Amino acid sequence: MSTSTTSIEQLSINAIRTLSMDAVQQANSGHPGTAMALAPVTYTLWNKHLKYDPTNPSWPARDRFVLSCGHASMLLYSTLHVAGVKKADGASEPSITLDNIRNFRQLHSPCAGHPEVHEAAGIETTTGPLGQGVSNSVGMAIAGKWYAARFGEMFGYDTYALCSDGDLMEGIASEAASVAGHLKLSNLCWIYDDNKITIEGDTDLAFSEDIPGKFRALGWHVIDIEDANDLAALDSAFEEFKKTTDKPTLIVVHSIIAWGAPNKANTHGAHGAPLGEDEISATKEVYGWSYDKFEVPAEVYEDFNSNLGARGAEAKAKWDADFAKFSKDNAEKAATWSSIISGELPAGWDADIPTFPADAKGVATRASSGKVLNAIAAKVPGLLGGSADLEPSTKTGLTFEGAGDFEAGTYCGRNFHFGIREHAMAAIGNGMALSGLRPYVSTFFVFSDYLRPSLRLSAIMSAPVMYIFTHDSIGVGEDGPTHQPVEHLSAIRAIPNVAVFRPGDSNEVGACYKTAMQLTDRPSVLVLTRQNLPTLDRSKYGCPGGSAKGAYVVADCDGTPEVLLMGTGSEMSLVVEAYEKLTAEGVKARAISVPCLELFYEQDAEYQKSVMPCEVTARVAVEAGIRQCWDRILGFQGEFVGMKSFGASAPAEELFPHFGITTEHVVEAAKKSIGK
């Protein structure tokens, strides 16, 4: 199996392999086999085809490369190192140093066990949970198509994703592939490592799909490569992808995991464990590798610099010249594109957020949400999105002139139809956000369970995706407990770095959107009602602008209150009614709206105490969900009015009394808390 050769291509490929082997061995942890097998793929793609300037790794028009099989992270780190990718645009320091690689999987090294997007330039997304990377890549490809359609071809790019058997077994990948095929995303290329190995053994244990046939049925162009070491075939396949203009491309690459290892090649033992020093030495002999551990020959750096580096620098220089001309001829378009890419909100973006008059009957917050969303999106050109087949119910359609639908062939619309694919929808949203857009995705709140892993990754990546969830409680009514979220508020609030908003009336909806749009370091979740809610008279009750601090006083007593009444969403009106009843009875109460617990906890202690004085231990929280996330505020003496079980099928107006979520029960709970 000797590969001893003097060719620069093989030398560079083996540099990627040996760096990966050595790093995993030194860490005594990791997955060396895939990196060894697929080094020819990343070499060919990066050095011969990728539109990428290593000295400007955040160039917006660059091609994207996603390592979806994130367990093979050393393949990416080794490639970034030998490719000479810099730490930032114009920087001299490398993104990944040899010392970083020597400290693979160690604390403070950017070479984490799985790629993490903000750790180093060249890592386009956080991968690890299988299926996520390829799904993110669909969002990136969508963004590339959208930029090209809206502003011109020079703003588009191609997206490549390297995936494994495990990626394609995950259901999310099938959802995302279906979306990509339907949209005919010809700028998307998945490279499928068909090595037939998983942790348990051969894929035949659990996987016998005809992947090429499946993807052809999904509307993809499929190319088959018999040997991952066939550089000419790889080169030809990438050229064929770039010439395919009517569908996405799947390149099936048949590889041998841990290729070159005399004893562990083609075994699952090379998937998730170091090879061992003896096997590494024997493998390096097969490669004809005579260099020290972690050593990269100077010729390898020169090879990438003279190919990828030179090609990328030329492409970037041409793009800069073209953009200068474009800016001169299309100043408004150029300014719009620049504002989207920078993430800056345009001047006056919030000027048209509607104010809703006091109304005892009111409207559903999903309905007022639709009005607020349209008012903002009309002013913020990068705000776009859609729902998982529920737009008529979630009210998330953009209806202003020029919004349009994102469709195959045109690609310039701002309304997306994701189909009944909640999980892929959220992962696609992550890919769009990582590409500079401000996407929103929407479904019924109960189906947040279906996309929770992608929402969690939004939080990990600080991706400002907006999640718009409607039908937020037992207020769903007749559809019953399968459609009535109960534990979901606590479950979503449990994810770090997520801002969960549950506005109590239509004016709070506007205030919550305004706050959410300014949060660029985390996802926002808006949880909205199906049923109508009273719109408070804000000349009598507190200004909804207090929503920006997470909680604020809606109505108060003179002096120190005896009891604090706290509510969110549809239960905020119950808190106000209970406040009025208690006040009439001579009880000193304070009504507090808590649209976002996370933001309230971020306020300074002085503000928190001004809203919820520490000395007032009699407290009642009211929410049509479970108590779990309220214990920090309620303490030992607090009472909770909410759910302790799943819901039931009946009209909403019957369910709230049935489960004890009423003004009377709030009053009763307040008196009980005072008496403790």
XYZ file of C-alpha atoms in Angstrom:
676
model
C 0.000 0.000 0.000
C 3.016 2.286 -0.357
C 2.337 5.854 -1.444
C 5.933 6.997 -1.418
C 6.167 9.768 -3.987
C 7.853 13.064 -4.652
C 4.762 14.759 -6.086
C 3.866 17.997 -4.370
C 0.192 16.993 -4.397
C 0.864 13.853 -2.422
C 3.251 15.642 -0.083
C 0.584 18.219 0.751
C -2.103 15.571 1.183
C 0.114 13.579 3.513
C 0.907 16.705 5.513
C -2.819 17.038 6.238
C -2.988 13.347 7.143
C 0.022 13.279 9.433
C -0.894 16.485 11.263
C -4.286 14.951 11.955
C -2.853 11.645 13.127
C -0.285 13.308 15.386
C -2.807 15.708 16.940
C -5.284 12.981 17.813
C -2.523 10.833 19.242
C -1.123 13.656 21.385
C -4.599 14.481 22.685
C -5.280 10.777 23.197
C -8.726 11.613 21.899
C -10.372 12.215 18.551
C -11.211 10.742 15.166
C -8.182 10.309 12.887
C -9.553 7.935 10.267
C -11.785 10.286 8.303
C -9.118 12.985 8.096
C -6.679 10.439 6.694
C -9.198 9.230 4.138
C -10.462 12.606 2.963
C -7.284 14.655 2.847
C -7.265 14.282 -0.982
C -10.764 15.775 -1.093
C -9.966 18.903 0.930
C -6.664 19.300 -0.890
C -8.302 19.226 -4.309
C -11.198 21.446 -3.317
C -9.198 24.090 -1.471
C -6.116 24.213 -3.630
C -7.812 23.998 -7.009
C -11.430 25.124 -6.806
C -12.459 27.099 -3.727
C -13.009 30.837 -4.291
C -11.293 31.879 -1.106
C -8.610 34.366 -0.135
C -6.652 33.009 2.861
C -5.554 36.541 3.765
C -9.175 37.751 3.888
C -11.108 34.854 5.427
C -14.284 36.871 6.057
C -14.593 38.200 2.499
C -18.384 38.098 2.035
C -18.213 36.688 -1.519
C -15.979 33.766 -0.554
C -17.095 30.204 -1.135
C -18.159 28.437 2.051
C -16.737 25.111 3.216
C -18.607 23.233 5.938
C -17.204 20.162 7.651
C -20.516 18.579 8.587
C -18.850 15.442 9.935
C -17.441 17.562 12.731
C -15.858 14.624 14.535
C -13.203 14.769 11.786
C -12.306 18.283 12.949
C -8.578 17.755 12.521
C -9.151 17.513 8.776
C -10.392 21.106 8.865
C -7.726 22.409 11.259
C -4.905 20.784 9.285
C -6.270 22.157 6.023
C -6.659 25.666 7.427
C -3.096 25.544 8.678
C -1.389 24.385 5.498
C -3.648 26.642 3.404
C -2.258 29.663 5.228
C -5.599 31.027 6.376
C -5.018 34.133 8.477
C -6.510 34.975 11.859
C -8.484 37.898 10.413
C -8.712 39.971 7.259
C -5.314 41.500 6.585
C -3.704 39.882 9.634
C -0.266 38.290 9.531
C -0.950 35.687 12.221
C -2.275 32.313 11.080
C -5.771 31.260 12.058
C -4.491 27.832 13.161
C -0.893 27.492 14.320
C 1.122 24.334 14.847
C 0.939 25.018 18.570
C -2.863 25.113 18.303
C -2.744 21.729 16.594
C -0.353 20.331 19.200
C -2.978 21.341 21.768
C -5.900 19.784 19.914
C -8.886 19.214 22.224
C -7.193 21.087 25.068
C -8.535 24.059 27.010
C -8.144 27.410 25.210
C -7.035 25.860 21.917
C -9.180 26.916 18.931
C -8.803 23.326 17.761
C -11.745 22.034 19.764
C -13.050 18.488 19.586
C -15.633 19.663 17.058
C -15.355 22.864 14.996
C -16.747 25.959 16.727
C -17.477 28.917 14.490
C -16.052 31.745 16.588
C -12.876 29.958 17.626
C -10.880 30.543 14.426
C -11.193 32.103 11.001
C -12.104 29.558 8.351
C -14.563 27.706 10.573
C -17.872 28.643 8.973
C -20.231 26.981 11.446
C -20.296 24.893 14.603
C -20.655 21.241 13.728
C -20.675 18.015 15.654
C -24.307 16.976 15.992
C -24.591 15.077 12.738
C -26.815 16.494 10.037
C -26.530 20.051 11.311
C -23.645 21.141 9.100
C -25.211 20.041 5.842
C -28.457 21.681 6.914
C -26.610 24.918 7.732
C -25.046 24.712 4.286
C -28.494 24.902 2.695
C -29.044 28.206 4.516
C -25.666 29.450 3.317
C -26.491 28.480 -0.256
C -29.870 30.205 0.039
C -28.104 33.356 1.212
C -25.691 33.148 -1.713
C -28.569 32.853 -4.167
C -30.469 35.694 -2.472
C -27.516 38.072 -2.531
C -26.881 37.315 -6.203
C -30.547 37.800 -7.116
C -30.970 41.012 -5.135
C -27.655 42.710 -5.819
C -25.869 40.940 -8.686
C -23.910 37.782 -9.419
C -20.705 39.162 -7.928
C -22.318 38.921 -4.478
C -23.102 35.211 -4.779
C -20.938 32.245 -3.915
C -20.858 28.447 -3.817
C -21.223 26.347 -0.690
C -19.518 22.989 -0.152
C -20.306 20.606 2.692
C -18.377 17.466 3.520
C -20.624 14.883 5.133
C -20.543 11.323 6.425
C -22.792 8.291 6.538
C -23.894 9.512 9.958
C -24.919 12.908 8.592
C -27.114 11.327 5.964
C -28.713 8.913 8.425
C -30.012 11.823 10.481
C -33.527 12.900 9.567
C -32.621 16.581 9.521
C -30.289 15.984 6.578
C -33.089 14.446 4.539
C -35.325 17.410 5.359
C -32.622 19.859 4.305
C -31.766 17.915 1.147
C -35.426 17.968 0.189
C -35.553 21.757 0.594
C -32.372 22.190 -1.452
C -33.616 19.950 -4.246
C -36.980 21.697 -4.375
C -35.300 25.104 -4.570
C -32.789 23.887 -7.188
C -29.850 25.358 -5.285
C -27.216 24.876 -7.955
C -24.613 26.667 -5.823
C -24.688 23.850 -3.255
C -22.398 20.820 -3.304
C -22.419 18.062 -0.706
C -19.454 15.682 -0.719
C -20.529 12.387 0.796
C -17.809 10.266 2.373
C -19.144 6.782 1.717
C -16.718 4.780 3.863
C -19.354 2.397 5.258
C -18.018 2.717 8.814
C -19.707 3.985 11.985
C -18.814 3.648 15.651
C -20.588 0.308 16.017
C -19.069 -1.189 12.893
C -20.072 -1.536 9.253
C -22.980 0.621 8.115
C -24.705 -2.555 6.931
C -25.743 -2.992 10.550
C -28.365 -0.263 10.191
C -28.072 1.539 6.861
C -28.857 0.150 3.426
C -30.273 3.130 1.544
C -29.525 3.774 -2.100
C -28.136 7.239 -1.449
C -27.478 8.168 -5.098
C -31.007 7.061 -6.029
C -32.496 8.876 -3.069
C -30.790 12.151 -3.945
C -31.708 11.901 -7.603
C -35.314 11.495 -6.470
C -34.894 14.628 -4.329
C -33.830 16.593 -7.391
C -30.056 16.479 -7.030
C -27.342 15.914 -9.607
C -25.224 12.950 -8.459
C -21.576 12.197 -9.282
C -19.883 8.973 -8.181
C -16.149 8.682 -7.477
C -14.820 5.185 -6.867
C -11.619 6.157 -5.057
C -11.088 9.145 -2.757
C -7.421 9.149 -3.815
C -8.268 9.771 -7.470
C -7.322 13.441 -7.717
C -8.250 13.695 -11.387
C -11.734 12.346 -10.690
C -12.183 14.754 -7.786
C -11.017 17.645 -9.928
C -13.445 16.671 -12.680
C -16.319 16.295 -10.208
C -15.874 19.813 -8.834
C -15.770 21.179 -12.371
C -18.966 19.287 -13.172
C -20.632 20.767 -10.101
C -19.757 24.293 -11.192
C -21.244 23.616 -14.636
C -24.522 22.262 -13.189
C -26.948 25.173 -13.171
C -30.338 23.646 -12.389
C -29.923 21.578 -9.224
C -27.651 20.945 -6.235
C -24.903 18.364 -6.555
C -24.013 15.338 -4.443
C -20.528 13.931 -4.996
C -20.359 10.397 -3.621
C -16.761 9.643 -2.689
C -15.906 6.054 -1.805
C -13.100 6.103 0.739
C -11.263 3.805 3.111
C -11.229 5.139 6.649
C -7.669 5.543 8.010
C -6.320 4.958 4.518
C -2.715 3.842 4.665
C -2.810 2.423 8.190
C -1.580 -1.185 7.839
C -3.734 -2.639 10.620
C -6.567 -0.187 11.235
C -7.575 0.967 7.766
C -11.203 0.157 6.944
C -12.069 -0.649 10.569
C -14.333 1.136 13.025
C -11.382 1.162 15.430
C -9.997 4.135 13.468
C -13.199 6.118 13.741
C -13.142 7.452 17.285
C -9.782 6.644 18.862
C -6.070 7.376 18.335
C -4.198 4.962 16.120
C -1.387 4.392 18.613
C 2.261 5.328 18.175
C 3.249 2.049 16.517
C 0.434 2.246 13.965
C 1.268 5.873 13.227
C 4.909 5.010 12.589
C 3.897 2.179 10.295
C 1.431 4.428 8.471
C 4.035 7.124 7.929
C 6.262 4.499 6.373
C 3.450 3.640 3.979
C 3.152 7.326 3.112
C 6.908 7.630 2.693
C 6.823 10.335 5.349
C 10.255 11.060 6.849
C 9.504 14.240 8.748
C 9.226 14.809 12.483
C 5.968 14.827 14.410
C 3.936 17.970 13.601
C 6.445 18.979 10.930
C 5.177 20.470 7.668
C 7.635 20.724 4.781
C 8.083 24.251 3.420
C 7.035 23.023 -0.029
C 3.527 22.329 1.276
C 2.990 25.931 2.345
C 4.408 27.065 -0.995
C 2.058 24.737 -2.857
C -1.043 26.213 -1.231
C 0.275 29.771 -1.472
C 0.983 29.486 -5.205
C -2.422 27.929 -5.924
C -5.140 28.800 -3.397
C -3.333 31.929 -2.206
C -2.598 33.341 -5.651
C -6.017 32.449 -7.048
C -7.798 33.845 -3.988
C -5.826 37.098 -3.973
C -6.594 37.627 -7.652
C -10.304 36.897 -7.158
C -10.521 39.212 -4.155
C -8.691 42.030 -5.962
C -11.011 41.730 -8.958
C -14.029 41.687 -6.645
C -12.817 44.815 -4.861
C -12.455 46.614 -8.204
C -15.862 45.416 -9.363
C -17.434 46.482 -6.068
C -15.912 49.954 -6.350
C -17.489 50.311 -9.790
C -20.761 48.828 -8.551
C -20.836 51.279 -5.647
C -20.316 54.187 -8.022
C -23.039 53.048 -10.414
C -25.450 51.649 -7.789
C -24.791 53.620 -4.622
C -28.098 52.791 -2.932
C -27.852 49.063 -3.622
C -24.251 48.981 -2.452
C -25.168 50.778 0.763
C -28.051 48.371 1.376
C -25.843 45.329 0.829
C -23.151 46.765 3.110
C -25.653 47.421 5.885
C -26.952 43.853 5.670
C -23.470 42.337 5.788
C -22.395 44.570 8.677
C -25.534 43.766 10.666
C -26.317 47.441 11.201
C -29.956 48.439 11.535
C -30.910 51.263 9.150
C -31.809 54.676 10.535
C -35.465 54.817 11.465
C -35.896 51.058 11.264
C -38.372 51.090 14.166
C -40.254 54.240 13.202
C -43.326 52.441 11.878
C -43.851 49.950 14.693
C -47.566 50.378 15.345
C -49.118 51.515 18.608
C -52.311 49.704 19.510
C -55.217 51.509 21.227
C -56.644 50.254 24.509
C -59.176 47.532 23.827
C -60.870 45.280 26.360
C -61.384 42.618 23.706
C -58.000 43.132 22.073
C -56.312 40.925 19.501
C -54.200 37.806 19.548
C -50.519 38.576 19.918
C -49.830 36.427 16.832
C -51.943 38.943 14.868
C -50.256 42.051 16.276
C -46.930 40.264 15.748
C -47.662 40.020 12.038
C -48.249 43.771 11.856
C -45.113 44.598 13.812
C -43.000 42.154 11.800
C -44.124 43.717 8.532
C -43.478 47.233 9.807
C -39.907 46.328 10.754
C -39.117 44.145 7.727
C -40.203 46.913 5.366
C -37.353 49.000 6.814
C -34.772 46.229 7.424
C -33.904 44.646 4.048
C -32.024 41.676 5.514
C -34.964 40.555 7.675
C -36.606 37.632 5.937
C -38.009 34.209 6.730
C -41.028 31.998 6.871
C -42.731 29.122 8.582
C -43.012 25.364 8.554
C -46.222 25.380 6.491
C -48.096 27.495 9.055
C -47.898 31.086 7.797
C -51.693 31.583 7.745
C -51.727 30.663 11.446
C -48.474 32.203 12.647
C -49.122 35.411 10.663
C -45.503 35.619 9.560
C -45.985 36.427 5.884
C -44.407 39.625 4.605
C -47.096 41.399 2.620
C -45.560 44.754 1.700
C -44.720 45.566 -1.908
C -41.551 43.888 -3.129
C -41.404 41.213 -0.432
C -42.249 38.279 -2.708
C -41.496 34.585 -2.323
C -38.090 32.916 -2.413
C -38.538 30.469 -5.276
C -36.393 28.368 -7.591
C -35.250 30.451 -10.529
C -35.831 33.895 -9.020
C -34.357 33.664 -5.502
C -35.022 37.298 -4.611
C -38.123 36.961 -2.408
C -38.200 37.387 1.352
C -40.972 34.901 2.184
C -39.807 31.316 2.636
C -41.902 28.180 2.515
C -39.972 25.579 4.493
C -42.649 22.912 4.354
C -43.346 20.684 7.330
C -39.671 20.474 8.214
C -39.242 22.284 11.534
C -35.794 20.945 12.362
C -34.235 21.701 8.992
C -35.975 25.083 8.940
C -34.157 26.148 12.096
C -30.791 24.794 10.924
C -31.244 26.536 7.577
C -31.991 29.710 9.526
C -28.651 29.293 11.302
C -26.879 29.058 7.951
C -28.623 32.194 6.742
C -27.684 34.078 9.919
C -24.049 32.995 9.616
C -24.145 34.475 6.105
C -25.170 37.927 7.318
C -28.958 37.800 7.011
C -31.477 38.281 9.854
C -33.765 35.267 9.409
C -36.914 34.418 11.294
C -38.486 30.976 11.418
C -41.913 30.089 12.712
C -44.147 27.260 13.843
C -46.507 26.380 16.697
C -44.768 26.548 20.071
C -45.353 22.888 20.844
C -43.232 21.995 17.806
C -40.238 23.777 19.271
C -39.464 20.251 20.467
C -38.803 19.304 16.849
C -36.184 22.001 16.336
C -34.685 22.377 19.797
C -31.227 21.003 18.800
C -30.930 23.668 16.104
C -32.122 26.382 18.500
C -29.485 25.240 20.961
C -26.848 25.634 18.254
C -28.188 29.115 17.467
C -27.402 29.939 21.090
C -23.962 28.303 21.054
C -23.047 30.186 17.865
C -24.597 33.501 19.010
C -26.601 33.435 15.786
C -29.381 36.077 15.901
C -32.112 33.899 14.433
C -35.598 35.002 15.442
C -37.950 32.169 16.413
C -41.612 33.125 16.212
C -43.752 30.579 18.045
C -47.525 30.895 18.221
C -50.339 28.888 19.836
C -48.434 29.215 23.064
C -50.527 27.428 25.708
C -53.728 25.609 26.576
C -55.307 28.563 24.796
C -54.919 26.438 21.659
C -58.125 24.807 22.848
C -59.797 21.990 20.986
C -56.636 20.578 19.373
C -55.818 19.150 22.775
C -52.663 18.301 24.733
C -50.581 17.192 21.734
C -50.796 20.775 20.495
C -50.777 22.583 23.845
C -47.282 23.466 25.102
C -46.906 23.139 28.865
C -43.253 22.512 29.711
C -41.888 24.327 26.675
C -41.315 27.761 28.210
C -39.146 26.242 30.916
C -37.389 24.028 28.389
C -36.460 26.892 26.084
C -35.549 29.223 28.957
C -33.173 26.527 30.186
C -30.951 27.011 27.118
C -28.197 29.559 27.868
C -27.873 32.629 25.640
C -31.492 32.655 24.442
C -33.858 35.590 25.005
C -37.424 34.283 25.397
C -40.137 36.920 25.013
C -43.768 36.282 25.959
C -45.524 39.625 25.480
C -48.681 40.341 27.465
C -50.500 42.514 24.944
C -50.080 44.006 21.492
C -47.999 46.979 22.622
C -45.641 44.661 24.441
C -45.342 42.751 21.166
C -43.942 45.885 19.536
C -41.600 46.540 22.450
C -40.347 42.945 22.469
C -39.656 42.976 18.722
C -37.792 46.245 19.092
C -35.629 44.730 21.798
C -35.113 41.440 19.971
C -33.939 43.154 16.793
C -31.159 44.836 18.749
C -29.879 41.556 20.189
C -27.195 40.456 17.743
C -25.362 38.024 20.004
C -28.091 35.442 20.581
C -31.305 34.030 19.165
C -34.628 35.518 20.231
C -37.808 33.549 20.831
C -41.199 35.257 20.591
C -44.002 33.221 22.156
C -47.428 34.387 21.023
C -51.085 33.593 21.594
C -53.742 32.170 19.360
C -56.549 33.793 21.372
C -57.308 37.488 21.780
C -55.756 39.371 24.697
C -56.927 42.706 26.129
C -54.815 45.682 25.077
C -54.033 47.611 28.257
C -54.736 51.310 28.576
C -51.173 52.578 28.815
C -52.283 55.949 30.127
C -53.266 54.049 33.269
C -50.731 51.219 33.298
C -46.951 51.083 32.884
C -45.231 51.856 29.576
C -44.514 48.699 27.532
C -41.031 50.039 26.804
C -40.053 48.468 30.124
C -40.054 45.167 28.240
C -36.511 46.013 27.132
C -35.377 45.309 30.710
C -37.238 42.023 30.884
C -39.687 43.024 33.632
C -41.341 46.238 34.711
C -44.061 47.552 37.004
C -47.462 47.728 35.316
C -49.483 48.936 38.308
C -48.450 49.796 41.850
C -49.579 50.759 45.331
C -48.398 53.525 47.616
C -45.374 52.529 49.636
C -44.010 49.025 49.925
C -46.319 46.361 48.483
C -47.526 43.412 50.509
C -47.476 41.102 47.510
C -45.925 41.012 44.050
C -48.072 39.697 41.207
C -46.087 38.617 38.148
C -47.339 37.412 34.814
C -46.472 36.911 31.171
C -48.372 36.568 27.929
C -52.055 35.800 28.178
C -51.823 35.727 31.969
C -50.591 39.306 32.296
C -54.187 40.542 32.041
C -55.143 38.181 34.901
C -52.421 39.765 37.026
C -53.804 43.225 36.321
C -57.344 42.113 37.152
C -56.148 40.495 40.377
C -54.250 43.670 41.252
C -57.441 45.702 40.849
C -59.417 43.282 43.030
C -56.801 43.170 45.758
C -56.422 46.948 45.725
C -60.188 47.324 46.091
C -59.992 45.054 49.140
C -57.263 47.181 50.682
C -54.367 44.840 49.911
C -51.224 46.644 48.779
C -50.255 44.843 45.585
C -47.851 45.453 42.711
C -48.542 44.105 39.210
C -45.422 43.227 37.225
C -45.145 42.165 33.609
C -42.241 39.806 32.945
C -41.989 39.401 29.174
C -38.359 38.194 29.271
C -36.836 36.584 32.358
C -33.390 36.388 30.760
C -33.126 40.136 30.183
C -34.420 40.876 33.674
C -31.677 38.738 35.185
C -29.125 40.742 33.184
C -30.177 44.050 34.775
C -28.203 45.443 37.670
C -29.246 44.600 41.220
C -30.623 48.077 41.812
C -33.124 47.769 38.971
C -34.095 44.222 39.908
C -34.795 45.301 43.486
C -36.768 48.323 42.300
C -39.146 45.993 40.462
C -39.109 43.083 42.915
C -38.002 44.323 46.362
C -36.149 41.628 48.287
C -38.139 42.360 51.451
C -41.404 41.461 49.719
C -41.423 37.682 49.938
C -45.133 37.238 49.245
C -45.125 36.647 45.518
C -47.352 35.082 42.873
C -46.274 34.123 39.355
C -48.968 33.398 36.779
C -48.168 31.568 33.549
C -49.929 28.893 31.546
C -46.941 26.597 31.779
C -45.105 24.709 34.498
C -43.525 26.410 37.529
C -39.938 25.259 37.040
C -38.321 28.451 35.752
C -40.024 30.682 38.338
C -38.508 29.250 41.522
C -35.579 31.688 41.483
C -38.037 34.578 41.792
C -40.717 32.976 43.951
C -38.521 31.605 46.717
C -40.079 29.642 49.586
C -43.132 31.809 50.146
C -44.165 32.380 46.565
C -47.172 30.815 44.901
C -47.551 29.702 41.319
C -50.737 29.727 39.265
C -50.215 27.647 36.162
C -50.040 24.103 34.853
C -49.073 20.897 36.636
C -50.200 18.487 33.925
C -50.795 18.307 30.217
C -53.786 20.147 28.773
C -57.062 18.838 27.427
C -59.280 19.126 24.369
C -61.957 21.775 24.910
C -62.618 25.413 24.063
C -59.967 27.705 25.517
C -62.480 29.636 27.599
C -63.294 26.386 29.405
C -59.729 25.195 29.852
C -58.373 28.144 31.836
C -61.033 27.808 34.599
C -60.680 24.024 34.491
C -56.975 24.272 35.241
C -57.404 27.071 37.768
C -55.765 29.833 35.783
C -58.198 32.609 36.672
C -58.254 35.999 38.352
C -59.926 34.456 41.397
C -57.175 31.901 41.812
C -54.526 34.614 41.505
C -56.230 36.603 44.272
C -56.458 33.483 46.412
C -52.797 32.662 45.819
C -51.790 36.214 46.740
C -53.601 36.048 50.071
C -52.099 32.645 50.780
C -48.604 33.947 50.059
C -49.139 36.959 52.328
C -50.331 34.677 55.115
C -47.294 32.403 55.061
